[in-house]
């Protein structure tokens, strides 16, 4: 009897400690966000009030209005959406088609090509960055959407993710379709794509996040204000001497919200995608 | 529309090619950008390590001169030391902390899913936003972090502007940014372990610690190896937070390897040295990955 109560006490105690650690972790991660959200609703005078105003006393949306009307923010937002959408759609198509070929195709050099792709995953982007810039400049694509987008189509990671997914599609199903006279591309569009749609969604989310956050390459290839994407835009809003923290925070919130909303919706697929990529990769 | 015309094109093409060769066509959309933007640039960078010149005009072939020059370059040495320091600081700390958190979360606590999602948010926002947030928090005079440490009596610090604190501060920021990803991967592995193994262990009288050391840790070994390798690769590529937060300073205290490549390409205008650095970086990453592979394989056999 006594033993059982101490065991219960122990369990209770360990639960309390667990929750405590989790709460601390969530506060550490969340506090910076709550600060930036609260700052975005503050007038300049109360940004650095002492002690800090955790919740703005006189909230204002003036910062948001300035951001949207006085900067190129809407344009930057549009640029980002265009670039991200094109990359996501193109990559999902490219990676699933190649993943299908690697998973179900039998052709000469399959292993070799696959291994070359796998090996080059180790190459940091910094290594290929300089010639990539030369090539883009040669194509006269500096400062264009094409210039931002094209090199991003080369990352092979999605191919591995898709191959993992498509390997599990039963081959009998594909053979049955072949007997019925379906072409290989028809098999891809009518069987492989519908069956692997959770995998496609995971991949799409993965690429969306990756591209929304992409910074190094746009920094190199985009030089005009008009063509900037959101990840580049914020630094150009910060003055050398004076930063209007309220406005910058408002821009930050506007940049974060779309991707967080998307993540909240796609969370399940995304986790499944990471699980798939991490456990088998 | 696009889908239909694509189908038609592929169908037309498949009249000329048989079922086996059509797979080469399927690979083509992946291979063309790969060759153009990975393979050719990779080989080109290698050739650049033997040349001089800047972005606008490449110079002549100089043999191994760049390799000799870079060894004597103080900034190169500083960048390598800083990068290695960063790797050593962040990799164990991040792996351990995220393992602890995911072990706690795997007890199926309430709000576990929400917690994981919150921890993951810093991972999905651009570094420039992270920079805004942290520069604000770390603001030297009236920043919130200085306010908070002031409450426990620590004098205000200059953080990213301090030569001794800049790199550790970057480590903390990068940990804040990456922890959610690591938790998610650990958690996925821990959850996969069949429950009955634990139940059997409890019947045998195993306590919590024994369950952890004898069951959980050995079974998530592949994940451990994966995370070690990937965190090392990422840590070696430290760049964007340096670029937006410190510009390599103060006094080169946060000058990283990739920052060196960027700086020497676009500001110093020495593409040869920058390329040589990028191969040095690749060499370090490959070497470490090989060592880890070897070590973990030997452990498996013994």
Coordinates of C-alpha atoms in Angstrom, one line a residue, chain A residues 14-15 17-19 21-22 25-26 28-33 35-36 39 42 47-52 54 93-95 97-102 104-110 113 116-117 120-137 139 150-156 159 178 181-190 206 209 212-216 219-220 230-235 238-239 241 243 245 248-249 251-253 255-256 259-260 263 267 270-271 274-275 277-279 281, chain B residues 2-3 6-8 10-11 14 18-27 29-31 33-42 44-46 48 54-58 100-101 104-105 107-111 113-137 139 142-145 147-148 151 175-177 179-181 184-185 187-189 191-192 222-223 226-227 229 233 237 239-241 243-244 258 261-262 265-266 271 274-275 278-279 281-282 285-286 289:
Chain A
X14 CA 8.1 13.3 -12.7
X15 CA 5.0 14.6 -14.6
X17 CA 9.0 18.2 -13.8
X18 CA 8.2 17.2 -17.3
X19 CA 5.6 19.9 -17.7
X21 CA 10.6 21.8 -18.6
X22 CA 8.2 21.9 -21.5
X25 CA 11.0 25.5 -23.5
X26 CA 7.8 26.9 -25.0
X28 CA 12.0 30.4 -24.5
X29 CA 10.9 29.7 -28.1
X30 CA 7.7 31.8 -27.9
X31 CA 8.8 34.9 -26.0
X32 CA 10.7 36.4 -29.0
X33 CA 7.6 36.1 -31.1
X35 CA 7.8 40.5 -28.3
X36 CA 7.8 41.1 -32.0
X39 CA 6.2 45.7 -30.8
X42 CA 3.5 50.0 -30.6
X47 CA 9.1 50.6 -28.1
X48 CA 11.8 50.9 -25.5
X49 CA 9.7 51.8 -22.5
X50 CA 11.2 50.8 -19.2
X51 CA 10.1 48.4 -17.8
X52 CA 9.1 46.7 -21.1
X54 CA 4.7 43.2 -22.7
X93 CA 6.6 17.5 -60.7
X94 CA 10.3 17.0 -61.3
X95 CA 11.0 15.1 -58.1
X97 CA 8.7 12.0 -62.0
X98 CA 12.4 11.3 -61.2
X99 CA 11.4 9.4 -58.0
X100 CA 9.0 7.3 -60.1
X101 CA 11.8 6.4 -62.5
X102 CA 14.2 5.5 -59.7
X104 CA 9.9 1.6 -60.6
X105 CA 12.0 2.0 -63.7
X106 CA 14.6 -0.5 -64.9
X107 CA 17.2 1.1 -67.1
X108 CA 20.9 1.1 -67.6
X109 CA 22.9 3.4 -65.3
X110 CA 20.1 3.8 -62.8
X113 CA 22.9 8.2 -61.6
X116 CA 25.9 10.6 -58.1
X117 CA 22.8 12.5 -56.9
X120 CA 26.4 15.5 -54.3
X121 CA 23.9 16.1 -51.5
X122 CA 27.0 16.6 -49.3
X123 CA 28.2 19.6 -51.4
X124 CA 27.3 22.8 -49.5
X125 CA 25.6 25.4 -51.7
X126 CA 28.5 27.7 -50.9
X127 CA 30.8 25.5 -53.1
X128 CA 28.7 25.8 -56.2
X129 CA 27.5 29.4 -55.6
X130 CA 30.1 31.3 -57.5
X131 CA 29.8 29.4 -60.9
X132 CA 26.1 29.3 -60.5
X133 CA 26.1 33.1 -60.4
X134 CA 28.4 33.1 -63.5
X135 CA 25.9 30.8 -65.3
X136 CA 22.9 32.9 -64.4
X137 CA 24.7 36.0 -65.5
X139 CA 21.9 33.6 -69.3
X150 CA 16.2 27.9 -61.9
X151 CA 19.1 27.0 -59.6
X152 CA 16.7 26.0 -56.9
X153 CA 15.3 23.3 -59.1
X154 CA 18.6 21.4 -58.8
X155 CA 18.4 20.3 -55.2
X156 CA 18.0 16.5 -55.3
X159 CA 13.9 13.0 -55.4
X178 CA 0.3 -1.7 -68.5
X181 CA -2.5 -0.4 -72.5
X182 CA -1.7 2.5 -70.2
X183 CA 1.5 4.4 -71.2
X184 CA 4.3 4.9 -68.6
X185 CA 3.4 8.6 -68.3
X186 CA -0.2 7.7 -67.9
X187 CA 0.8 5.4 -65.1
X188 CA 2.6 8.3 -63.5
X189 CA -0.3 10.7 -63.8
X190 CA -3.2 8.3 -63.1
X206 CA 8.9 21.1 -47.3
X209 CA 9.2 26.4 -46.2
X212 CA 10.1 31.0 -48.2
X213 CA 13.2 31.1 -46.0
X214 CA 15.8 31.1 -48.8
X215 CA 18.2 33.9 -48.3
X216 CA 21.7 33.3 -49.6
X219 CA 20.9 37.9 -51.9
X220 CA 23.3 37.2 -54.6
X230 CA 10.6 39.1 -48.4
X231 CA 13.7 37.5 -46.9
X232 CA 15.8 40.2 -48.4
X233 CA 13.4 43.0 -47.8
X234 CA 13.6 43.5 -44.1
X235 CA 17.4 44.4 -44.0
X238 CA 16.6 48.8 -41.3
X239 CA 18.4 52.1 -41.3
X241 CA 21.8 54.4 -37.7
X243 CA 15.8 51.4 -37.0
X245 CA 11.5 48.8 -34.7
X248 CA 10.3 46.4 -39.0
X249 CA 8.3 44.3 -36.5
X251 CA 6.9 43.6 -41.6
X252 CA 8.3 40.6 -39.7
X253 CA 4.8 39.7 -38.6
X255 CA 6.2 37.7 -43.3
X256 CA 5.8 35.1 -40.6
X259 CA 4.1 30.4 -43.5
X260 CA 2.9 29.7 -40.0
X263 CA 2.4 25.1 -41.4
X267 CA 1.6 20.1 -40.0
X270 CA 5.1 17.9 -42.9
X271 CA 5.9 15.7 -39.9
X274 CA 10.3 14.6 -42.2
X275 CA 9.8 11.2 -40.6
X277 CA 13.1 11.5 -45.0
X278 CA 14.9 11.1 -41.8
X279 CA 14.2 7.5 -40.9
X281 CA 17.4 8.7 -45.6
Chain B
X2 CA -0.6 22.1 -69.0
X3 CA -1.1 18.6 -67.7
X6 CA 2.4 17.3 -71.2
X7 CA 0.6 14.0 -71.4
X8 CA 0.2 14.4 -75.1
X10 CA 5.0 12.3 -73.5
X11 CA 2.6 10.0 -75.4
X14 CA 6.7 7.2 -76.3
X18 CA 10.2 2.0 -75.8
X19 CA 9.1 1.6 -72.2
X20 CA 12.6 1.3 -70.9
X21 CA 14.1 4.4 -72.5
X22 CA 11.1 6.5 -71.5
X23 CA 12.6 6.5 -68.0
X24 CA 15.5 8.6 -69.2
X25 CA 13.0 11.1 -70.4
X26 CA 11.4 11.1 -66.9
X27 CA 14.8 11.8 -65.4
X29 CA 13.7 17.5 -65.9
X30 CA 15.7 16.6 -62.8
X31 CA 19.0 16.0 -64.5
X33 CA 19.1 21.6 -63.7
X34 CA 21.2 19.3 -61.7
X35 CA 24.0 19.2 -64.3
X36 CA 23.7 23.0 -65.0
X37 CA 23.6 24.2 -61.4
X38 CA 25.3 21.5 -59.4
X39 CA 27.7 19.3 -61.4
X40 CA 29.1 21.9 -63.8
X41 CA 29.5 24.6 -61.0
X42 CA 31.1 22.0 -58.8
X44 CA 34.1 24.8 -62.3
X45 CA 34.8 25.8 -58.7
X46 CA 37.5 23.2 -58.6
X48 CA 38.8 28.2 -60.1
X54 CA 37.5 38.6 -59.6
X55 CA 33.8 38.4 -60.5
X56 CA 34.2 40.5 -63.7
X57 CA 37.4 39.1 -65.1
X58 CA 39.1 35.8 -64.4
X100 CA 15.7 15.5 -23.6
X101 CA 12.7 17.4 -24.9
X104 CA 9.7 14.2 -22.3
X105 CA 7.2 14.7 -25.1
X107 CA 5.5 10.3 -22.5
X108 CA 2.4 11.5 -24.4
X109 CA 1.8 14.6 -22.4
X110 CA -1.2 16.9 -23.0
X111 CA -0.6 19.5 -25.7
X113 CA 1.5 18.1 -30.5
X114 CA 1.0 21.8 -30.0
X115 CA 4.2 22.1 -28.1
X116 CA 6.1 20.4 -31.0
X117 CA 4.5 22.8 -33.5
X118 CA 5.5 25.8 -31.4
X119 CA 9.1 24.6 -31.0
X120 CA 9.2 24.2 -34.8
X121 CA 8.1 27.8 -35.7
X122 CA 11.6 29.4 -35.7
X123 CA 12.6 26.8 -38.3
X124 CA 10.1 28.0 -40.8
X125 CA 10.8 31.7 -40.8
X126 CA 13.5 33.5 -42.8
X127 CA 16.7 34.3 -41.1
X128 CA 16.3 38.0 -41.7
X129 CA 13.2 37.9 -39.5
X130 CA 15.1 36.0 -36.9
X131 CA 17.7 38.7 -37.1
X132 CA 15.2 41.4 -36.5
X133 CA 13.7 39.6 -33.5
X134 CA 17.1 38.9 -31.9
X135 CA 18.7 42.3 -32.6
X136 CA 15.7 43.8 -30.9
X137 CA 15.8 41.4 -27.9
X139 CA 19.5 45.6 -28.0
X142 CA 17.3 48.9 -23.2
X143 CA 16.9 45.4 -24.8
X144 CA 14.6 42.9 -23.1
X145 CA 17.4 40.3 -22.5
X147 CA 16.3 43.9 -18.7
X148 CA 15.8 40.2 -17.8
X151 CA 16.4 41.4 -12.7
X175 CA 19.9 26.5 -31.3
X176 CA 16.7 28.5 -30.8
X177 CA 16.2 28.3 -34.5
X179 CA 15.7 22.8 -31.9
X180 CA 12.2 22.2 -33.2
X181 CA 13.5 20.2 -36.2
X184 CA 10.6 16.4 -34.4
X185 CA 13.1 13.9 -35.8
X187 CA 10.3 12.2 -31.5
X188 CA 9.4 10.4 -34.7
X189 CA 12.1 7.8 -34.0
X191 CA 7.4 6.9 -31.1
X192 CA 8.2 4.1 -33.6
X222 CA 20.3 5.3 -36.7
X223 CA 18.5 8.5 -36.0
X226 CA 21.6 10.8 -39.1
X227 CA 21.2 13.8 -36.8
X229 CA 25.9 14.0 -39.5
X233 CA 27.0 19.6 -42.1
X237 CA 27.7 25.9 -43.4
X239 CA 26.5 31.8 -42.9
X240 CA 23.2 33.6 -42.9
X241 CA 23.0 34.4 -39.2
X243 CA 25.6 37.8 -42.5
X244 CA 22.5 39.4 -41.0
X258 CA 31.0 30.3 -45.8
X261 CA 33.6 32.6 -49.4
X262 CA 30.9 35.2 -49.7
X265 CA 33.8 36.6 -53.9
X266 CA 31.7 39.7 -53.7
X271 CA 37.4 34.3 -56.6
X274 CA 37.0 31.9 -52.2
X275 CA 36.9 28.7 -54.3
X278 CA 34.9 26.2 -50.5
X279 CA 36.9 23.1 -51.2
X281 CA 35.1 23.4 -46.4
X282 CA 33.9 20.4 -48.4
X285 CA 32.7 18.1 -44.0
X286 CA 33.6 14.9 -45.9
X289 CA 31.3 12.5 -42.1

